[in-house]
Amino acid sequence: MSNNRATPLRVAVLASGRGSNLQALIDAIEAKQVNAHIAAVISNKKDALALERARKHRLNDLFVDPKSFAGRPDSREAYDRELLKVLHQHEVELVLLAGYMKIVTAVLVNAYANRMMNIHPSLLPAFPGLDVQKKAIVWGCKLAGCTVHFVTEGVDEGPIILQAAVPVLEHDTPEMLAARILDQEHKIYPRAVQLFAEGRLRVDGRRVFIDAGKPEGQAIISSS
Ligand code: GRF
């Protein structure tokens, strides 16, 4: 693992559901493929499997209840201000959205500009939003895939860091395609984190350049 950091990059993972991308990151860190420490796993859902995975690996698991902020006009911003407090307390350098089903506001986006990533199961800018594996099939796409991007205020719109493509097969169901894409998510998300840890990501407008280290392509085409 090439690295010029003395200490592991401190990351937080925000997740609302099953947390398989969190697990992939935990595994990559344990395998010393990624030089990071998961300082906190935060969820807006009390029962998120992601929190259970965090506990299993003795990571800080935090449920921040959106209901505590409901009913006020700035409830979403107030929620994000609370998250920001937690992120600062844990000295988080990079925030990772991984199946986080809540739109982040400018409060977080600005505080973590170019330091917050998301993983999305389509080849952006095609198919932002939800049910995207189904949409790829309905549109007759021959390739689908996933994208790691920096987070900006527009949903699924930020500068693209890494993508991986998979074929869409004739008899694919959305679930089959989603599983094929998920395999690739588990590879490119940890890789993007490691590139960040190595200080190799450079954002220029909409484009993210990967500074030379060991030779590496920006797009991965999988044959499986
Ligand atoms: C993934 O497909 C990711 O691309 C999307 O939400 C899903 C999260 O899955 N943003 P998991 O919770 O990491 O298993």
XYZ file of C-alpha atoms and ligand atoms in Angstrom:
238
model
C 0.000 0.000 0.000
C 1.670 3.221 -1.107
C 0.992 6.059 1.243
C 2.436 9.344 2.295
C 0.310 9.852 5.402
C 1.728 9.170 8.813
C -1.666 8.494 10.352
C -4.722 6.783 8.863
C -7.312 9.030 7.219
C -10.222 9.593 9.600
C -13.502 8.823 7.850
C -17.156 8.713 8.828
C -19.699 6.573 7.022
C -23.320 7.741 6.810
C -25.668 4.860 6.036
C -29.380 4.129 6.319
C -29.588 0.473 5.384
C -27.803 -2.821 5.004
C -24.305 -1.336 4.892
C -22.593 -3.657 2.422
C -20.427 -0.777 1.186
C -19.484 -0.027 4.789
C -18.538 -3.689 5.156
C -16.415 -3.564 2.005
C -14.546 -0.588 3.433
C -14.070 -2.285 6.812
C -12.695 -5.354 5.012
C -10.376 -3.280 2.811
C -9.037 -1.437 5.874
C -8.505 -4.699 7.735
C -6.727 -6.101 4.663
C -4.508 -2.993 4.698
C -5.625 -1.993 1.220
C -6.957 1.293 2.563
C -5.107 3.453 5.068
C -8.115 4.813 6.942
C -9.792 4.623 10.301
C -13.583 4.645 10.506
C -14.067 7.179 13.281
C -17.867 6.941 13.242
C -20.728 5.170 11.516
C -23.792 7.381 11.625
C -27.354 6.547 10.677
C -30.710 8.256 10.509
C -32.313 4.815 11.002
C -32.143 3.182 14.401
C -32.341 -0.352 13.031
C -29.918 0.060 10.147
C -27.905 -3.090 9.601
C -24.956 -0.771 8.988
C -24.971 0.161 12.699
C -24.927 -3.495 13.642
C -21.952 -4.086 11.374
C -20.199 -1.149 13.053
C -20.813 -2.598 16.517
C -19.530 -5.979 15.405
C -16.246 -4.367 14.424
C -16.155 -2.229 17.579
C -16.589 1.008 15.652
C -18.456 4.013 17.026
C -22.075 3.582 15.978
C -24.334 6.575 16.257
C -28.025 6.911 15.594
C -29.051 10.521 15.116
C -32.832 10.698 15.232
C -34.378 13.000 12.599
C -37.509 13.176 14.763
C -35.644 15.292 17.309
C -35.502 18.039 14.695
C -38.909 17.565 13.062
C -41.510 20.301 12.999
C -39.120 23.229 12.667
C -38.744 25.094 9.383
C -35.019 24.346 9.212
C -35.317 20.711 10.328
C -32.997 19.363 7.618
C -30.315 21.972 8.258
C -30.643 21.522 12.023
C -30.138 17.787 11.565
C -27.025 18.396 9.487
C -25.684 20.880 12.047
C -25.953 18.107 14.617
C -24.112 15.724 12.281
C -21.453 18.341 11.713
C -20.913 18.596 15.465
C -20.416 14.833 15.642
C -18.074 14.852 12.641
C -15.964 17.573 14.202
C -15.922 15.808 17.567
C -14.492 12.757 15.833
C -12.067 14.833 13.761
C -13.440 13.403 10.549
C -11.505 14.299 7.408
C -13.629 12.487 4.810
C -17.354 11.736 4.895
C -18.700 8.761 2.953
C -22.351 8.437 2.046
C -23.139 4.763 1.580
C -26.812 4.090 1.062
C -27.628 7.220 3.064
C -31.270 7.886 2.221
C -31.434 11.505 3.263
C -30.585 14.527 1.190
C -27.648 16.403 2.657
C -27.995 20.172 2.924
C -25.545 22.976 2.223
C -24.593 22.859 5.911
C -22.712 19.598 5.372
C -21.885 20.026 1.706
C -20.074 23.314 2.301
C -18.286 22.166 5.442
C -17.024 19.074 3.607
C -16.628 20.441 0.075
C -14.513 17.982 -1.923
C -14.240 15.928 1.263
C -17.556 14.069 1.024
C -18.166 11.165 -1.369
C -21.194 9.178 -2.458
C -21.590 5.877 -4.268
C -24.404 5.603 -6.778
C -25.460 2.479 -8.705
C -25.506 3.943 -12.208
C -23.055 5.386 -14.675
C -23.741 9.030 -13.876
C -24.868 11.393 -15.271
C -27.307 8.726 -16.536
C -29.979 7.827 -14.023
C -29.581 9.892 -10.881
C -32.124 9.156 -8.148
C -33.856 5.905 -7.293
C -34.613 2.544 -8.975
C -31.761 3.107 -11.364
C -30.915 -0.520 -12.100
C -34.483 -1.023 -13.336
C -34.231 2.129 -15.421
C -31.041 0.875 -17.091
C -32.893 -2.291 -18.144
C -36.017 -0.436 -19.298
C -33.882 1.914 -21.399
C -32.171 -1.031 -23.045
C -28.726 -0.008 -21.849
C -25.996 -2.448 -22.817
C -23.775 -1.239 -20.000
C -24.669 -0.214 -16.476
C -22.438 0.377 -13.504
C -21.627 2.538 -10.544
C -20.062 5.897 -9.783
C -18.172 7.335 -6.850
C -18.466 11.108 -6.861
C -17.893 14.077 -4.623
C -21.081 15.412 -3.083
C -22.476 18.769 -4.114
C -25.903 20.223 -3.397
C -27.471 18.685 -6.514
C -28.429 15.071 -5.899
C -25.984 12.642 -7.616
C -24.433 15.547 -9.507
C -20.957 16.093 -8.092
C -17.582 15.564 -9.818
C -17.006 11.943 -10.785
C -14.065 10.192 -9.117
C -14.304 6.569 -10.296
C -16.719 4.476 -12.323
C -17.027 0.786 -13.076
C -19.157 -0.708 -15.839
C -20.876 -4.080 -16.088
C -22.852 -5.586 -18.979
C -26.640 -5.627 -18.887
C -27.645 -9.161 -19.849
C -30.737 -10.099 -21.815
C -32.538 -11.861 -18.985
C -31.452 -9.560 -16.189
C -33.932 -8.641 -13.500
C -33.241 -5.389 -11.631
C -32.069 -7.525 -8.701
C -29.610 -9.499 -10.825
C -28.202 -6.347 -12.328
C -28.052 -4.644 -8.927
C -26.017 -7.546 -7.536
C -23.545 -7.365 -10.430
C -23.191 -3.616 -9.926
C -22.841 -3.983 -6.144
C -19.801 -6.235 -6.598
C -18.130 -3.365 -8.423
C -19.261 -0.796 -5.831
C -17.414 -2.798 -3.212
C -14.232 -2.456 -5.262
C -14.310 1.162 -6.384
C -15.501 2.807 -3.164
C -12.566 1.586 -1.045
C -10.250 2.394 -3.955
C -11.546 5.980 -4.087
C -10.994 6.331 -0.339
C -7.419 5.115 -0.697
C -6.788 7.576 -3.548
C -8.064 10.351 -1.290
C -5.886 9.115 1.590
C -2.897 9.230 -0.724
C -3.760 12.844 -1.629
C -4.054 11.933 -5.297
C -7.493 13.367 -6.123
C -7.495 16.822 -7.680
C -10.790 18.530 -8.486
C -10.874 20.976 -11.366
C -14.416 22.171 -12.064
C -16.494 19.108 -12.888
C -13.447 16.910 -13.417
C -11.439 14.912 -10.933
C -7.873 14.136 -11.914
C -5.990 11.269 -10.362
C -2.387 12.219 -9.792
C 0.147 9.630 -10.750
C 1.051 7.007 -8.254
C 1.056 3.456 -9.358
C -0.540 3.356 -12.856
C -4.316 3.058 -12.591
C -7.211 3.566 -15.002
C -10.149 5.730 -14.027
C -12.740 3.396 -15.488
C -12.912 -0.299 -14.863
C -14.719 -2.536 -17.315
C -15.726 -5.815 -15.792
C -16.363 -8.826 -17.968
C -18.389 -10.678 -15.332
C -25.862 0.939 -3.002
O -26.371 0.350 -4.169
C -25.386 2.341 -3.280
O -24.888 2.498 -4.567
C -26.642 3.152 -3.117
O -27.322 2.545 -2.052
C -26.936 1.179 -1.957
C -26.410 0.971 -0.584
O -26.116 -0.362 -0.332
N -26.343 4.542 -2.891
P -25.410 -0.772 1.007
O -26.252 -0.209 2.153
O -24.024 -0.216 1.008
O -25.419 -2.270 1.017
